[in-house]
Tab-separated table of C-alpha atoms and ligand atoms in Angstrom:
chain	number	residue	atom	x	y	z
K	166	UNK	CA	-61.077	-17.052	-55.335
K	167	UNK	CA	-58.257	-19.172	-56.541
K	168	UNK	CA	-54.726	-17.275	-57.136
K	169	UNK	CA	-51.571	-18.351	-59.289
K	170	UNK	CA	-48.129	-16.982	-60.114
K	171	UNK	CA	-46.082	-17.370	-63.186
K	172	UNK	CA	-42.871	-16.866	-63.971
K	173	UNK	CA	-41.552	-17.262	-68.072
K	174	UNK	CA	-38.424	-17.639	-69.815
K	175	UNK	CA	-37.350	-18.030	-73.010
K	176	UNK	CA	-38.238	-16.769	-76.661
K	177	UNK	CA	-41.171	-14.595	-77.630
K	178	UNK	CA	-42.967	-17.748	-78.327
K	179	UNK	CA	-42.606	-18.517	-74.638
K	180	UNK	CA	-43.849	-15.346	-73.456
K	181	UNK	CA	-46.805	-15.618	-75.578
K	182	UNK	CA	-47.703	-19.140	-74.561
K	183	UNK	CA	-47.887	-17.354	-70.558
K	184	UNK	CA	-50.615	-14.621	-71.840
K	185	UNK	CA	-52.456	-17.541	-73.425
K	186	UNK	CA	-52.139	-19.746	-70.279
K	187	UNK	CA	-52.867	-16.614	-68.138
K	188	UNK	CA	-55.906	-15.882	-70.067
K	189	UNK	CA	-57.105	-20.061	-69.582
K	190	UNK	CA	-56.405	-19.494	-65.908
K	191	UNK	CA	-58.322	-16.402	-65.850
K	192	UNK	CA	-61.435	-17.695	-67.670
K	193	UNK	CA	-61.357	-20.504	-65.052
K	194	UNK	CA	-61.817	-18.185	-62.128
K	195	UNK	CA	-58.095	-17.687	-61.106
K	196	UNK	CA	-56.671	-14.335	-60.201
K	197	UNK	CA	-52.962	-13.262	-60.892
K	198	UNK	CA	-51.174	-12.173	-58.245
K	199	UNK	CA	-47.207	-11.059	-58.346
K	200	UNK	CA	-45.680	-12.815	-55.139
K	201	UNK	CA	-45.120	-16.237	-54.974
K	202	UNK	CA	-46.491	-16.051	-51.234
K	203	UNK	CA	-49.723	-14.790	-52.532
K	204	UNK	CA	-50.410	-17.760	-54.984
K	205	UNK	CA	-52.069	-20.961	-54.561
K	206	UNK	CA	-50.678	-22.245	-57.943
K	207	UNK	CA	-47.016	-21.385	-58.682
K	208	UNK	CA	-46.322	-21.789	-62.646
K	209	UNK	CA	-42.803	-21.682	-64.056
K	210	UNK	CA	-42.557	-21.576	-67.722
K	211	UNK	CA	-39.232	-23.164	-68.938
K	212	UNK	CA	-37.124	-22.697	-71.786
K	213	UNK	CA	-34.343	-25.413	-72.601
K	214	UNK	CA	-32.770	-23.979	-75.876
K	215	UNK	CA	-28.750	-23.161	-74.431
K	216	UNK	CA	-26.884	-23.872	-71.495
K	217	UNK	CA	-27.461	-25.992	-68.103
K	218	UNK	CA	-31.173	-25.059	-68.647
K	219	UNK	CA	-32.393	-28.050	-66.377
K	220	UNK	CA	-29.972	-27.518	-63.894
K	221	UNK	CA	-31.185	-23.637	-63.557
K	222	UNK	CA	-35.048	-25.108	-63.597
K	223	UNK	CA	-34.427	-27.503	-60.616
K	224	UNK	CA	-32.573	-24.568	-58.070
K	225	UNK	CA	-35.481	-22.316	-58.949
K	226	UNK	CA	-38.031	-25.131	-58.024
K	227	UNK	CA	-36.003	-25.685	-54.991
K	228	UNK	CA	-36.335	-21.932	-54.235
K	229	UNK	CA	-40.172	-21.803	-54.732
K	230	UNK	CA	-40.602	-24.722	-52.621
K	231	UNK	CA	-38.707	-22.676	-49.646
K	232	UNK	CA	-40.880	-19.742	-50.528
K	233	UNK	CA	-44.190	-21.860	-50.166
K	234	UNK	CA	-45.711	-24.461	-48.241
K	235	UNK	CA	-48.771	-26.364	-49.211
K	236	UNK	CA	-49.105	-24.498	-52.781
K	237	UNK	CA	-49.383	-26.552	-55.992
K	238	UNK	CA	-46.273	-26.150	-58.340
K	239	UNK	CA	-46.547	-26.553	-62.217
K	240	UNK	CA	-43.770	-26.762	-64.591
K	241	UNK	CA	-44.680	-25.548	-68.087
K	242	UNK	CA	-42.751	-25.651	-71.882
K	243	UNK	CA	-39.618	-26.931	-73.091
K	244	UNK	CA	-37.906	-28.121	-69.756
K	245	UNK	CA	-40.922	-29.801	-68.616
K	246	UNK	CA	-41.508	-31.627	-72.267
K	247	UNK	CA	-37.686	-32.439	-72.046
K	248	UNK	CA	-37.380	-34.003	-68.697
K	249	UNK	CA	-40.837	-35.121	-68.154
K	250	UNK	CA	-41.769	-37.253	-65.073
K	251	UNK	CA	-38.357	-36.883	-64.203
K	252	UNK	CA	-39.168	-33.534	-62.804
K	253	UNK	CA	-41.600	-35.663	-60.418
K	254	UNK	CA	-38.599	-37.437	-59.286
K	255	UNK	CA	-36.075	-34.508	-58.607
K	256	UNK	CA	-38.521	-32.194	-57.308
K	257	UNK	CA	-41.177	-34.081	-55.728
K	258	UNK	CA	-43.246	-30.884	-54.571
K	259	UNK	CA	-44.136	-30.400	-58.335
K	260	UNK	CA	-47.483	-31.698	-59.068
K	261	UNK	CA	-48.089	-30.414	-62.973
K	262	UNK	CA	-45.455	-31.031	-65.847
K	263	UNK	CA	-46.727	-29.968	-69.297
K	264	UNK	CA	-45.236	-29.277	-72.775
K	265	UNK	CA	-46.566	-26.707	-75.102
K	266	UNK	CA	-48.175	-29.211	-77.352
K	267	UNK	CA	-50.507	-29.916	-74.394
K	268	UNK	CA	-51.984	-26.874	-73.487
K	269	UNK	CA	-54.956	-27.009	-75.279
K	270	UNK	CA	-55.999	-29.521	-72.453
K	271	UNK	CA	-54.938	-26.927	-69.795
K	272	UNK	CA	-58.428	-26.772	-68.612
K	273	UNK	CA	-58.651	-30.604	-67.777
K	274	UNK	CA	-55.237	-30.635	-66.402
K	275	UNK	CA	-56.464	-27.990	-64.078
K	276	UNK	CA	-59.321	-29.680	-62.725
K	277	UNK	CA	-57.489	-32.718	-62.182
K	278	UNK	CA	-55.244	-30.546	-59.757
K	279	UNK	CA	-58.439	-28.926	-58.066
K	280	UNK	CA	-59.474	-32.506	-57.222
K	281	UNK	CA	-56.292	-33.604	-55.403
K	282	UNK	CA	-54.345	-35.363	-58.033
K	283	UNK	CA	-50.606	-34.705	-57.304
K	284	UNK	CA	-49.311	-36.022	-60.674
K	285	UNK	CA	-50.668	-34.318	-63.476
K	286	UNK	CA	-48.795	-34.710	-66.889
K	287	UNK	CA	-49.264	-33.279	-70.411
K	288	UNK	CA	-46.413	-34.553	-72.334
K	289	UNK	CA	-47.645	-36.181	-75.390
K	290	UNK	CA	-46.345	-34.810	-78.608
K	291	UNK	CA	-48.838	-36.010	-80.894
K	292	UNK	CA	-51.267	-32.770	-81.813
K	293	UNK	CA	-52.691	-31.578	-84.642
K	294	UNK	CA	-54.019	-28.850	-82.246
K	295	UNK	CA	-53.039	-25.217	-81.932
K	296	UNK	CA	-53.424	-23.342	-78.248
K	297	UNK	CA	-56.297	-20.853	-79.433
K	298	UNK	CA	-57.797	-19.176	-76.333
K	299	UNK	CA	-61.006	-17.266	-75.727
K	300	UNK	CA	-59.077	-14.738	-73.961
K	301	UNK	CA	-55.258	-13.932	-73.891
K	302	UNK	CA	-53.860	-11.742	-71.398
K	303	UNK	CA	-51.940	-9.219	-72.761
K	304	UNK	CA	-49.951	-6.280	-70.799
K	305	UNK	CA	-49.151	-4.039	-73.276
K	306	UNK	CA	-52.385	-2.587	-75.027
K	307	UNK	CA	-50.536	-1.386	-78.158
K	308	UNK	CA	-48.201	-4.208	-79.437
K	309	UNK	CA	-49.239	-7.954	-79.715
K	310	UNK	CA	-48.233	-11.073	-80.796
K	311	UNK	CA	-50.037	-13.920	-83.012
K	312	UNK	CA	-49.536	-17.411	-83.053
K	313	UNK	CA	-49.594	-18.657	-86.672
K	314	UNK	CA	-47.700	-21.681	-86.480
K	315	UNK	CA	-46.426	-23.753	-83.480
K	316	UNK	CA	-43.747	-26.667	-83.416
K	317	UNK	CA	-40.821	-27.477	-85.844
K	318	UNK	CA	-40.250	-30.251	-88.493
K	319	UNK	CA	-36.822	-29.598	-89.103
K	320	UNK	CA	-33.931	-31.524	-87.484
K	321	UNK	CA	-31.204	-29.019	-86.668
K	322	UNK	CA	-28.411	-30.965	-85.386
K	323	UNK	CA	-28.083	-28.732	-82.079
K	324	UNK	CA	-31.632	-27.662	-81.565
K	325	UNK	CA	-34.086	-29.108	-78.959
K	326	UNK	CA	-37.228	-27.405	-80.298
K	327	UNK	CA	-38.128	-30.296	-82.633
K	328	UNK	CA	-38.200	-32.380	-79.357
K	329	UNK	CA	-39.805	-29.880	-77.225
K	330	UNK	CA	-42.582	-28.385	-79.024
K	331	UNK	CA	-43.813	-30.619	-81.416
K	332	UNK	CA	-44.743	-31.160	-85.191
K	333	UNK	CA	-45.495	-28.275	-87.379
K	334	UNK	CA	-49.103	-27.236	-87.277
K	335	UNK	CA	-50.629	-24.409	-88.783
K	336	UNK	CA	-53.772	-22.178	-87.609
K	337	UNK	CA	-56.171	-21.159	-90.177
K	338	UNK	CA	-56.004	-17.963	-91.824
K	339	UNK	CA	-59.624	-17.221	-91.025
K	340	UNK	CA	-58.668	-17.440	-87.306
K	341	UNK	CA	-55.136	-15.576	-87.497
K	342	UNK	CA	-56.852	-12.893	-89.306
K	343	UNK	CA	-59.996	-12.877	-86.934
K	344	UNK	CA	-57.531	-12.443	-84.071
K	345	UNK	CA	-55.385	-9.567	-86.164
K	346	UNK	CA	-59.085	-7.489	-86.702
K	347	UNK	CA	-60.088	-7.911	-83.086
K	348	UNK	CA	-57.033	-6.769	-81.824
K	349	UNK	CA	-57.134	-3.619	-84.297
K	350	UNK	CA	-60.613	-2.946	-82.791
K	351	UNK	CA	-59.079	-3.033	-79.353
K	352	UNK	CA	-56.409	-0.024	-80.220
K	353	UNK	CA	-53.285	-2.628	-81.138
K	354	UNK	CA	-51.486	-0.455	-83.897
K	355	UNK	CA	-48.481	-3.285	-84.115
K	356	UNK	CA	-48.990	-7.228	-84.610
K	357	UNK	CA	-45.922	-9.845	-84.451
K	358	UNK	CA	-46.856	-13.084	-85.971
K	359	UNK	CA	-45.047	-15.903	-84.562
K	360	UNK	CA	-44.089	-19.374	-85.099
K	361	UNK	CA	-40.833	-21.394	-85.040
K	362	UNK	CA	-40.365	-21.394	-88.816
K	363	UNK	CA	-43.136	-18.864	-89.914
K	364	UNK	CA	-42.116	-19.265	-93.555
K	365	UNK	CA	-43.431	-22.843	-93.816
K	366	UNK	CA	-46.999	-21.639	-92.518
K	367	UNK	CA	-49.745	-23.280	-94.731
K	368	UNK	CA	-53.241	-22.467	-93.862
K	369	UNK	CA	-55.146	-25.825	-93.460
K	370	UNK	CA	-58.329	-24.321	-94.625
K	371	UNK	CA	-59.072	-24.990	-98.363
K	372	UNK	CA	-58.173	-21.445	-98.705
K	373	UNK	CA	-54.521	-22.876	-98.462
K	374	UNK	CA	-52.673	-19.427	-98.363
K	375	UNK	CA	-48.871	-19.699	-97.544
K	376	UNK	CA	-47.045	-17.252	-95.510
K	377	UNK	CA	-46.531	-14.329	-97.765
K	378	UNK	CA	-50.154	-14.174	-98.527
K	379	UNK	CA	-51.015	-14.704	-94.751
K	380	UNK	CA	-48.668	-11.456	-94.409
K	381	UNK	CA	-49.805	-9.515	-96.860
K	382	UNK	CA	-53.600	-10.160	-96.081
K	383	UNK	CA	-52.962	-9.138	-92.279
K	384	UNK	CA	-51.096	-6.223	-93.535
K	385	UNK	CA	-54.247	-4.797	-95.010
K	386	UNK	CA	-56.631	-4.796	-91.724
K	387	UNK	CA	-57.662	-1.080	-91.040
K	388	UNK	CA	-55.956	-0.005	-88.023
K	389	UNK	CA	-52.940	-2.285	-87.891
K	390	UNK	CA	-50.122	0.053	-88.489
K	391	UNK	CA	-46.527	-2.243	-88.445
K	392	UNK	CA	-46.986	-5.978	-88.853
K	393	UNK	CA	-43.831	-7.917	-87.835
K	394	UNK	CA	-43.020	-11.458	-88.055
K	395	UNK	CA	-40.606	-14.149	-86.468
K	396	UNK	CA	-38.919	-16.557	-86.978
K	397	UNK	CA	-37.898	-17.351	-90.106
K	398	UNK	CA	-35.550	-20.493	-91.504
K	399	UNK	CA	-33.434	-19.443	-94.835
K	400	UNK	CA	-34.728	-22.887	-96.490
K	401	UNK	CA	-38.235	-21.904	-96.655
K	402	UNK	CA	-38.138	-18.007	-97.080
K	403	UNK	CA	-39.504	-17.317	-100.343
K	404	UNK	CA	-38.879	-14.247	-102.460
K	405	UNK	CA	-42.491	-13.938	-102.433
K	406	UNK	CA	-42.277	-12.524	-98.933
K	407	UNK	CA	-40.002	-9.680	-100.072
K	408	UNK	CA	-42.193	-9.044	-102.582
K	409	UNK	CA	-44.801	-8.770	-100.036
K	410	UNK	CA	-42.629	-5.909	-97.581
K	411	UNK	CA	-42.102	-3.922	-100.683
K	412	UNK	CA	-45.765	-3.886	-101.675
K	413	UNK	CA	-47.100	-2.994	-98.293
K	414	UNK	CA	-45.900	-0.266	-96.045
K	415	UNK	CA	-47.273	-1.886	-93.089
K	416	UNK	CA	-45.162	-4.977	-93.101
K	417	UNK	CA	-42.044	-3.649	-91.110
K	418	UNK	CA	-38.828	-3.940	-93.397
K	419	UNK	CA	-36.773	-5.855	-91.267
K	420	UNK	CA	-36.189	-9.738	-91.579
K	421	UNK	CA	-34.306	-11.725	-88.758
K	422	UNK	CA	-33.118	-14.779	-90.786
K	423	UNK	CA	-30.729	-16.890	-89.023
K	424	UNK	CA	-27.585	-18.169	-90.681
K	425	UNK	CA	-26.180	-20.080	-88.083
K	426	UNK	CA	-22.708	-20.403	-90.133
K	427	UNK	CA	-20.951	-18.637	-93.040
K	428	UNK	CA	-19.299	-22.517	-94.008
K	429	UNK	CA	-20.882	-24.996	-96.020
K	430	UNK	CA	-19.525	-27.913	-94.074
K	431	UNK	CA	-20.727	-26.296	-90.691
K	432	UNK	CA	-23.916	-25.866	-92.311
K	433	UNK	CA	-24.113	-29.553	-93.619
K	434	UNK	CA	-22.917	-31.065	-90.360
K	435	UNK	CA	-25.710	-28.393	-88.409
K	436	UNK	CA	-28.248	-30.268	-90.705
K	437	UNK	CA	-29.592	-26.888	-92.050
K	438	UNK	CA	-30.481	-27.725	-95.753
K	439	UNK	CA	-29.357	-24.702	-97.394
K	440	UNK	CA	-25.666	-23.564	-98.457
K	441	UNK	CA	-24.111	-20.226	-97.880
K	442	UNK	CA	-25.139	-19.370	-101.601
K	443	UNK	CA	-28.732	-20.498	-101.042
K	444	UNK	CA	-28.371	-18.164	-97.829
K	445	UNK	CA	-26.760	-15.059	-99.735
K	446	UNK	CA	-29.688	-15.455	-102.989
K	447	UNK	CA	-32.034	-14.738	-100.115
K	448	UNK	CA	-29.871	-11.579	-99.048
K	449	UNK	CA	-29.641	-10.609	-102.453
K	450	UNK	CA	-33.425	-10.198	-102.609
K	451	UNK	CA	-33.511	-7.951	-99.939
K	452	UNK	CA	-30.908	-5.856	-100.912
K	453	UNK	CA	-32.484	-5.362	-104.558
K	454	UNK	CA	-35.660	-4.425	-102.767
K	455	UNK	CA	-37.167	-1.104	-103.116
K	456	UNK	CA	-37.716	-0.629	-99.339
K	457	UNK	CA	-34.425	-0.357	-97.225
K	458	UNK	CA	-34.618	-3.847	-95.394
K	459	UNK	CA	-33.163	-4.324	-92.335
K	460	UNK	CA	-31.265	-7.627	-91.759
K	461	UNK	CA	-30.339	-9.598	-88.232
K	462	UNK	CA	-29.655	-12.929	-87.621
K	463	UNK	CA	-27.882	-15.820	-85.215
K	464	UNK	CA	-25.009	-17.425	-85.385
K	465	UNK	CA	-23.666	-20.449	-83.136
K	466	UNK	CA	-19.897	-19.969	-82.579
K	467	UNK	CA	-18.275	-23.619	-81.826
K	468	UNK	CA	-20.353	-26.224	-83.224
K	469	UNK	CA	-18.701	-29.568	-82.547
K	470	UNK	CA	-15.921	-29.752	-85.694
K	471	UNK	CA	-15.955	-25.921	-86.206
K	472	UNK	CA	-12.273	-25.522	-87.691
K	473	UNK	CA	-10.443	-22.163	-87.762
K	474	UNK	CA	-10.964	-21.971	-91.408
K	475	UNK	CA	-14.638	-22.803	-91.180
K	476	UNK	CA	-14.861	-19.945	-88.611
K	477	UNK	CA	-13.393	-17.502	-90.571
K	478	UNK	CA	-15.891	-18.076	-93.375
K	479	UNK	CA	-18.524	-17.090	-90.702
K	480	UNK	CA	-16.344	-13.708	-90.115
K	481	UNK	CA	-16.338	-13.103	-94.179
K	482	UNK	CA	-20.161	-14.070	-94.747
K	483	UNK	CA	-21.051	-11.064	-92.024
K	484	UNK	CA	-18.613	-8.882	-93.924
K	485	UNK	CA	-20.653	-9.622	-96.828
K	486	UNK	CA	-24.119	-9.212	-95.595
K	487	UNK	CA	-23.835	-6.522	-93.098
K	488	UNK	CA	-26.066	-7.565	-90.951
K	489	UNK	CA	-28.115	-4.286	-88.644
K	490	UNK	CA	-27.871	-6.380	-85.634
K	491	UNK	CA	-26.830	-10.083	-84.473
K	492	UNK	CA	-27.165	-12.735	-81.348
K	493	UNK	CA	-24.053	-14.951	-81.118
K	494	UNK	CA	-24.152	-18.295	-79.053
K	495	UNK	CA	-21.522	-20.330	-78.037
K	496	UNK	CA	-22.593	-23.815	-78.972
K	497	UNK	CA	-24.206	-25.722	-75.885
K	498	UNK	CA	-24.991	-29.553	-75.575
K	499	UNK	CA	-28.635	-30.500	-75.547
K	500	UNK	CA	-30.091	-33.902	-74.483
K	501	UNK	CA	-31.244	-35.923	-77.670
K	502	UNK	CA	-29.785	-33.763	-80.395
K	503	UNK	CA	-27.881	-35.343	-83.092
K	504	UNK	CA	-24.707	-33.108	-82.317
K	505	UNK	CA	-24.356	-34.268	-78.903
K	506	UNK	CA	-22.775	-37.463	-80.494
K	507	UNK	CA	-20.668	-35.438	-82.693
K	508	UNK	CA	-16.661	-35.574	-82.191
K	509	UNK	CA	-14.197	-32.802	-81.855
K	510	UNK	CA	-16.256	-30.612	-79.120
K	511	UNK	CA	-14.431	-27.096	-79.021
K	512	UNK	CA	-13.240	-26.122	-75.325
K	513	UNK	CA	-14.907	-23.457	-73.922
K	514	UNK	CA	-12.154	-20.730	-74.192
K	515	UNK	CA	-11.857	-21.479	-77.438
K	516	UNK	CA	-15.778	-20.704	-77.910
K	517	UNK	CA	-15.085	-17.506	-76.129
K	518	UNK	CA	-12.185	-16.211	-78.149
K	519	UNK	CA	-14.629	-16.917	-81.121
K	520	UNK	CA	-17.472	-15.246	-79.628
K	521	UNK	CA	-15.547	-11.842	-79.167
K	522	UNK	CA	-13.927	-11.929	-82.306
K	523	UNK	CA	-17.305	-11.866	-84.080
K	524	UNK	CA	-18.733	-9.671	-81.358
K	525	UNK	CA	-16.061	-6.760	-82.148
K	526	UNK	CA	-16.567	-7.269	-86.017
K	527	UNK	CA	-19.897	-7.095	-85.489
K	528	UNK	CA	-19.648	-4.027	-83.608
K	529	UNK	CA	-17.849	-2.057	-86.334
K	530	UNK	CA	-20.413	-2.703	-89.141
K	531	UNK	CA	-23.378	-1.732	-86.795
K	532	UNK	CA	-21.512	1.807	-86.186
K	533	UNK	CA	-20.933	1.933	-89.870
K	534	UNK	CA	-24.803	1.222	-90.592
K	535	UNK	CA	-26.423	3.055	-87.920
K	536	UNK	CA	-24.273	6.303	-89.157
K	537	UNK	CA	-26.231	6.406	-92.541
K	538	UNK	CA	-29.153	7.223	-90.542
K	539	UNK	CA	-28.049	10.366	-89.236
K	540	UNK	CA	-29.915	13.318	-90.472
K	541	UNK	CA	-32.682	11.513	-91.793
K	542	UNK	CA	-36.233	11.240	-90.299
K	543	UNK	CA	-37.388	7.829	-89.191
K	544	UNK	CA	-41.087	7.423	-87.826
K	545	UNK	CA	-41.163	5.503	-84.530
K	546	UNK	CA	-43.480	3.971	-82.502
K	547	UNK	CA	-43.026	5.216	-78.684
K	548	UNK	CA	-42.573	2.283	-76.546
K	549	UNK	CA	-41.993	4.380	-73.186
K	550	UNK	CA	-39.956	6.675	-71.237
K	551	UNK	CA	-36.558	6.222	-69.640
K	552	UNK	CA	-36.312	8.379	-66.554
K	553	UNK	CA	-32.267	7.284	-66.078
K	554	UNK	CA	-31.656	9.630	-69.684
K	555	UNK	CA	-34.633	11.284	-69.262
K	556	UNK	CA	-35.420	10.150	-72.980
K	557	UNK	CA	-38.626	8.656	-75.039
K	558	UNK	CA	-38.044	5.241	-76.351
K	559	UNK	CA	-39.083	4.846	-80.158
K	560	UNK	CA	-38.659	1.866	-82.138
K	561	UNK	CA	-38.447	2.818	-86.161
K	562	UNK	CA	-40.176	-0.010	-88.231
K	563	UNK	CA	-36.357	-1.315	-88.806
K	564	UNK	CA	-36.344	-2.610	-85.549
K	565	UNK	CA	-33.908	-0.339	-84.321
K	566	UNK	CA	-34.354	1.679	-81.119
K	567	UNK	CA	-34.036	5.342	-81.215
K	568	UNK	CA	-33.873	7.394	-78.103
K	569	UNK	CA	-35.476	10.710	-78.572
K	570	UNK	CA	-36.088	13.656	-77.005
K	571	UNK	CA	-39.629	15.785	-77.361
K	572	UNK	CA	-39.745	19.346	-76.975
K	573	UNK	CA	-43.524	19.768	-76.176
K	574	UNK	CA	-43.388	16.465	-73.967
K	575	UNK	CA	-40.021	16.371	-72.362
K	576	UNK	CA	-41.128	13.609	-69.704
K	577	UNK	CA	-44.871	11.943	-69.031
K	578	UNK	CA	-46.813	14.142	-67.509
K	579	UNK	CA	-49.815	12.676	-65.102
K	580	UNK	CA	-51.769	10.766	-67.632
K	581	UNK	CA	-49.984	12.244	-70.634
K	582	UNK	CA	-47.729	10.239	-72.296
K	583	UNK	CA	-46.366	9.451	-75.770
K	584	UNK	CA	-46.430	5.435	-75.547
K	585	UNK	CA	-47.966	3.924	-78.312
K	586	UNK	CA	-47.906	6.775	-80.407
K	587	UNK	CA	-45.795	7.285	-83.934
K	588	UNK	CA	-43.768	10.178	-84.087
K	589	UNK	CA	-41.233	11.403	-86.749
K	590	UNK	CA	-37.983	11.781	-84.965
K	591	UNK	CA	-34.581	13.269	-86.733
K	592	UNK	CA	-31.655	11.191	-86.150
K	593	UNK	CA	-29.178	13.170	-84.738
K	594	UNK	CA	-26.496	10.844	-83.566
K	595	UNK	CA	-25.783	6.842	-84.045
K	596	UNK	CA	-24.050	4.250	-81.896
K	597	UNK	CA	-23.430	0.405	-82.675
K	598	UNK	CA	-26.681	-0.823	-80.429
K	599	UNK	CA	-28.992	2.129	-81.116
K	600	UNK	CA	-30.292	5.991	-82.447
K	601	UNK	CA	-30.673	9.249	-81.055
K	602	UNK	CA	-32.796	12.026	-81.807
K	603	UNK	CA	-34.932	14.871	-81.607
K	604	UNK	CA	-38.860	14.129	-82.135
K	605	UNK	CA	-39.917	16.729	-85.268
K	606	UNK	CA	-43.424	18.541	-85.999
Q	107	5AD	N1	-26.267	-24.171	-78.513
Q	107	5AD	C1	-26.045	-22.477	-79.081
Q	107	5AD	N2	-26.817	-22.015	-79.452
Q	107	5AD	C2	-28.180	-22.687	-79.983
Q	107	5AD	N3	-29.148	-21.830	-80.507
Q	107	5AD	C3	-30.219	-23.241	-81.010
Q	107	5AD	N4	-29.618	-24.275	-80.349
Q	107	5AD	C4	-28.522	-23.979	-79.760
Q	107	5AD	C5	-27.373	-24.679	-79.078
Q	107	5AD	N5	-27.807	-25.829	-78.682
Q	107	5AD	C6	-29.558	-20.719	-80.706
Q	107	5AD	C7	-29.451	-20.334	-82.620
Q	107	5AD	C8	-31.207	-20.200	-82.722
Q	107	5AD	C9	-31.287	-19.265	-81.502
Q	107	5AD	C10	-32.915	-19.056	-81.007
Q	107	5AD	O1	-30.481	-20.189	-80.234
Q	107	5AD	O2	-28.906	-19.356	-83.073
Q	107	5AD	O3	-31.558	-19.520	-83.955
Q	108	SF4	FE1	-37.006	-22.036	-75.694
Q	108	SF4	FE2	-36.561	-22.786	-77.633
Q	108	SF4	FE3	-38.410	-23.409	-76.300
Q	108	SF4	FE4	-38.439	-21.029	-77.196
Q	108	SF4	S1	-38.766	-23.091	-77.956
Q	108	SF4	S2	-38.720	-21.611	-74.658
Q	108	SF4	S3	-36.205	-20.856	-77.160
Q	108	SF4	S4	-36.072	-24.022	-76.074
């Protein structure tokens, strides 16, 4: 029996790619092991979105080398695509370098590796294919990812993704729905539709569905109780998505809509192709919806040339929108991206100052927003148990963490667990990052 070990970094797309890579390998007769030492094939699925990703990858590859002689090493994902054959020069023990746009060729690449070829690459970005597998390895028996669109056709000035994941290509609605139905039959109740930009989903089959239609139809599948999606690009985010959420309770009332900056001048330099007011119009659709839609976002501080006044516009925007949660990133230079050539890069200390200011302001917004739930009953999907706090961990439709005590099952007992169940929980306390409560019967 051939064995493999895989380590994964990055976004949900990467995590899900690894699930499909594992599925492909298992189908080809490999067995997954959880220690490098026990594996014949060692795979590293990498992310290059920020920071010194390349250095970290080479450092980890060196560690792998020390951990195992005579093994076959492979680098997958965004750093593989970005660095390409340079990886063979800097880490000669590596035999496989493949970006996500080449994973459909993984079975062929495995055959070449097994035949003793020590320089196998999958680096072409010219593809119309999506990575569909007959078998996907999923650890969680309740929640599952489904890819609906791969790649990205946008050209945000800071972003490596268009260079690492290839052009946009959508799966047919038929194959997405088939996968969703089969997951429901297997007992999954929550699915998350994935893509770099789900809003530009376009069914390649004659049905020609857009994303809102796909969402709506997925939401009607028997057995599925929660449908999530990520990630959205404001430019392509239509009102029909808000309408679909309003009309279909199984679609979660949470939208992650990365704004990146509250300043038109910065948005323009970022090549985001929307203005602050375009963005706020979308926020208004959500605020006017029947359902209480939670909104979360991503913000980059210290983009090249960002002035104090421009940064202040971001502070004002977040006061106006009142997000439920926010991911803040300090701008980081990425290879090949247009912003690398921009002037006026912001010093690191200044990025940190802006990061902290934004974080503090958002913290008080979250305290205020979360306080609204105290005294209300929320339905949670139970994710697990935290022995450190002796509490169950639940997630609301709005994607808020709600930790709770359960009088009937205060802790897991043998095979008895609440994980995977849907329970009503009375919220008794609220903090900036989570809610706490007691299940009700
Ligand atoms: N520097 C900092 N943050 C970045 N992001 C993407 N590229 C960069 C970069 N070069 C952030 C964006 C995006 C999130 C996934 O990562 O906010 O929405
Ligand atoms: Fe990282 Fe972006 Fe690649 Fe995801 S798509 S793994 S976030 S670089």
